[in-house]
Amino acid sequence: SDIQNRLTNSQSGEVRVGNGYDVHRFETGDHLMLCGVKIPFNKGLSGHSDADVALHAITDAILGTAGAGDIGEYFPPEDPKWENSPSEVFLVEAHNIAKNNSLMLVNIDLTIVFEEPKITPFKKAMIEYLSKVLQIDKKRINIKAKTSEGLGFVGRKEGIAAFAIVNAQKY
Ligand code: MG
């Protein structure tokens, strides 16, 4: 149909939105990776890669803008190739897929939900990292840190959740 064709052959200027969600569990360790920044802490996050829960949510949100599935389809957790892999690999691949679909990232809004650690001192570095890797202006990146008011798995300090929304535009 006409509408189907318009969706498939989307036009310049078309706006896309993608959302991403991820959770990683705390384990023994001495640091976390959040948005590519190493944050010293008395626990780590478990995961096959570097467990950067924030980058995984953003990666899925970028894939969402391109209608390109999810991170697990490209980087299966059972594949030993990705063990201890920096999550930047996933992020860059998702960005390449977006670019191959003529999508330019417009803005990123990230919410990280956790009781600890405090990330305020690292927020600037996190934004700088995303700006550099994704070639988008720092003013177009927003990072929010929320607690879970002591409720649920986040409240029990069992892990960290991250939610991302990415807006992209066809060029
Ligand atoms: Mg993950």
Coordinates of C-alpha atoms and ligand atoms in Angstrom, one line a residue:
S1 CA 0.0 0.0 0.0
D2 CA 0.9 3.6 -0.2
I3 CA 1.5 3.9 3.5
Q4 CA 3.7 0.8 3.5
N5 CA 5.8 2.2 0.7
R6 CA 6.2 5.5 2.5
L7 CA 7.4 3.7 5.6
T8 CA 9.9 1.5 3.6
N9 CA 11.1 4.3 1.4
S10 CA 11.1 6.9 4.2
Q11 CA 12.0 10.4 3.3
S12 CA 14.5 12.9 4.3
G13 CA 13.5 14.8 7.4
E14 CA 11.5 11.9 8.8
V15 CA 11.8 11.7 12.6
R16 CA 12.5 8.4 14.3
V17 CA 12.5 7.4 18.0
G18 CA 14.0 4.4 19.6
N19 CA 13.9 3.2 23.2
G20 CA 16.3 0.9 25.0
Y21 CA 16.3 -0.8 28.4
D22 CA 18.8 -2.9 30.2
V23 CA 19.6 -4.4 33.6
H24 CA 22.8 -5.7 35.0
R25 CA 23.3 -7.4 38.4
F26 CA 26.0 -6.4 40.9
E27 CA 28.8 -8.8 41.6
T28 CA 32.1 -8.6 43.4
G29 CA 34.5 -6.1 41.9
D30 CA 36.1 -2.7 42.3
H31 CA 34.6 -0.7 39.5
L32 CA 31.6 -0.2 37.1
M33 CA 31.6 0.9 33.5
L34 CA 28.9 3.5 32.8
C35 CA 28.8 5.3 29.5
G36 CA 32.4 4.2 28.8
V37 CA 33.6 5.8 32.0
K38 CA 35.3 3.6 34.7
I39 CA 33.7 4.4 38.1
P40 CA 35.5 3.1 41.2
F41 CA 33.1 1.3 43.5
N42 CA 33.1 -1.6 46.0
K43 CA 31.1 -3.8 43.5
G44 CA 31.2 -4.6 39.8
L45 CA 28.4 -5.4 37.3
S46 CA 28.1 -8.9 36.0
G47 CA 27.9 -9.4 32.3
H48 CA 29.5 -11.1 29.3
S49 CA 31.0 -7.8 28.0
D50 CA 32.2 -5.0 30.2
A51 CA 28.5 -4.8 31.5
D52 CA 28.1 -1.1 30.6
V53 CA 24.3 -1.1 31.3
A54 CA 23.9 2.5 30.1
L55 CA 25.7 1.9 26.7
H56 CA 23.6 -1.3 26.2
A57 CA 20.4 0.7 26.6
I58 CA 21.6 3.4 24.3
T59 CA 22.7 0.8 21.7
D60 CA 19.3 -0.7 21.7
A61 CA 17.6 2.7 21.4
I62 CA 19.8 3.5 18.4
L63 CA 18.9 0.2 16.8
G64 CA 15.3 1.0 17.5
T65 CA 15.5 4.2 15.4
A66 CA 16.6 2.1 12.4
G67 CA 14.0 -0.7 13.1
A68 CA 17.1 -3.0 13.3
G69 CA 16.3 -5.4 16.1
D70 CA 18.3 -5.6 19.3
I71 CA 21.8 -5.9 20.6
G72 CA 21.5 -9.6 21.3
E73 CA 20.9 -10.3 17.6
Y74 CA 24.2 -8.8 16.7
F75 CA 26.3 -9.7 19.7
P76 CA 24.8 -12.9 21.2
P77 CA 25.8 -13.2 24.9
E78 CA 26.7 -16.9 24.4
D79 CA 29.3 -16.0 21.8
P80 CA 32.8 -16.1 23.5
K81 CA 34.0 -13.5 21.0
W82 CA 32.3 -10.8 23.1
E83 CA 33.6 -11.9 26.5
N84 CA 34.9 -8.8 28.4
S85 CA 34.4 -6.8 25.2
P86 CA 34.2 -3.0 25.6
S87 CA 30.5 -2.1 25.0
E88 CA 31.8 0.7 22.6
V89 CA 32.0 -2.1 20.0
F90 CA 28.2 -2.6 20.2
L91 CA 27.5 1.1 20.3
V92 CA 29.6 1.9 17.3
E93 CA 28.0 -1.0 15.3
A94 CA 24.5 0.3 16.1
H95 CA 25.5 3.8 15.1
N96 CA 26.9 2.4 11.8
I97 CA 23.6 0.6 11.2
A98 CA 21.8 3.9 11.8
K99 CA 24.1 5.7 9.4
N100 CA 23.7 3.0 6.8
N101 CA 19.9 3.7 7.1
S102 CA 20.6 7.5 6.5
L103 CA 19.8 8.3 10.1
M104 CA 21.5 11.1 12.0
L105 CA 21.2 11.1 15.8
V106 CA 19.4 14.2 17.1
N107 CA 19.4 13.7 20.9
I108 CA 19.8 11.1 23.6
D109 CA 18.0 11.0 26.9
L110 CA 19.3 8.4 29.3
T111 CA 18.0 7.5 32.7
I112 CA 20.1 5.3 35.0
V113 CA 18.3 3.9 38.1
F114 CA 20.4 2.8 41.0
E115 CA 20.9 3.5 44.7
E116 CA 24.7 3.8 44.5
P117 CA 27.3 4.8 43.6
K118 CA 26.9 8.6 43.1
I119 CA 27.8 9.4 39.5
T120 CA 27.6 13.2 39.7
P121 CA 31.4 13.6 39.5
F122 CA 31.5 11.4 36.4
K123 CA 28.5 12.8 34.5
K124 CA 30.6 15.3 32.5
A125 CA 33.0 12.5 31.3
M126 CA 30.1 10.3 30.4
I127 CA 28.5 13.0 28.2
E128 CA 31.9 13.7 26.7
Y129 CA 32.4 10.1 25.9
L130 CA 29.0 9.7 24.2
S131 CA 29.5 13.0 22.3
K132 CA 32.9 11.8 21.0
V133 CA 31.9 8.2 20.0
L134 CA 28.5 9.1 18.5
Q135 CA 29.6 12.4 17.0
I136 CA 26.8 14.4 18.5
D137 CA 26.9 17.7 20.4
K138 CA 27.1 17.5 24.1
K139 CA 24.0 19.7 24.5
R140 CA 22.0 17.0 22.8
I141 CA 22.9 14.4 25.4
N142 CA 21.1 14.2 28.8
I143 CA 21.9 11.9 31.6
K144 CA 19.6 11.5 34.6
A145 CA 20.4 9.5 37.7
K146 CA 17.4 8.3 39.7
T147 CA 17.1 6.1 42.7
S148 CA 14.3 3.5 43.2
E149 CA 13.4 4.8 46.7
G150 CA 14.6 1.5 48.2
L151 CA 12.0 -0.5 46.2
G152 CA 12.5 -3.6 44.1
F153 CA 15.8 -5.1 42.9
V154 CA 17.3 -1.6 42.4
G155 CA 16.2 -0.6 45.9
R156 CA 17.8 -3.7 47.4
K157 CA 21.0 -2.7 45.6
E158 CA 21.1 -5.9 43.5
G159 CA 21.7 -4.2 40.3
I160 CA 21.4 -1.2 38.0
A161 CA 18.7 -0.5 35.3
A162 CA 19.0 1.9 32.4
F163 CA 16.5 3.4 30.1
A164 CA 17.4 5.3 26.9
I165 CA 15.5 7.2 24.3
V166 CA 17.2 8.2 21.1
N167 CA 15.8 10.6 18.5
A168 CA 17.1 10.3 15.0
Q169 CA 16.3 12.0 11.7
K170 CA 16.5 10.7 8.1
Y171 CA 18.8 12.7 5.9
Ligands
MG1 MG 23.4 -5.7 28.8

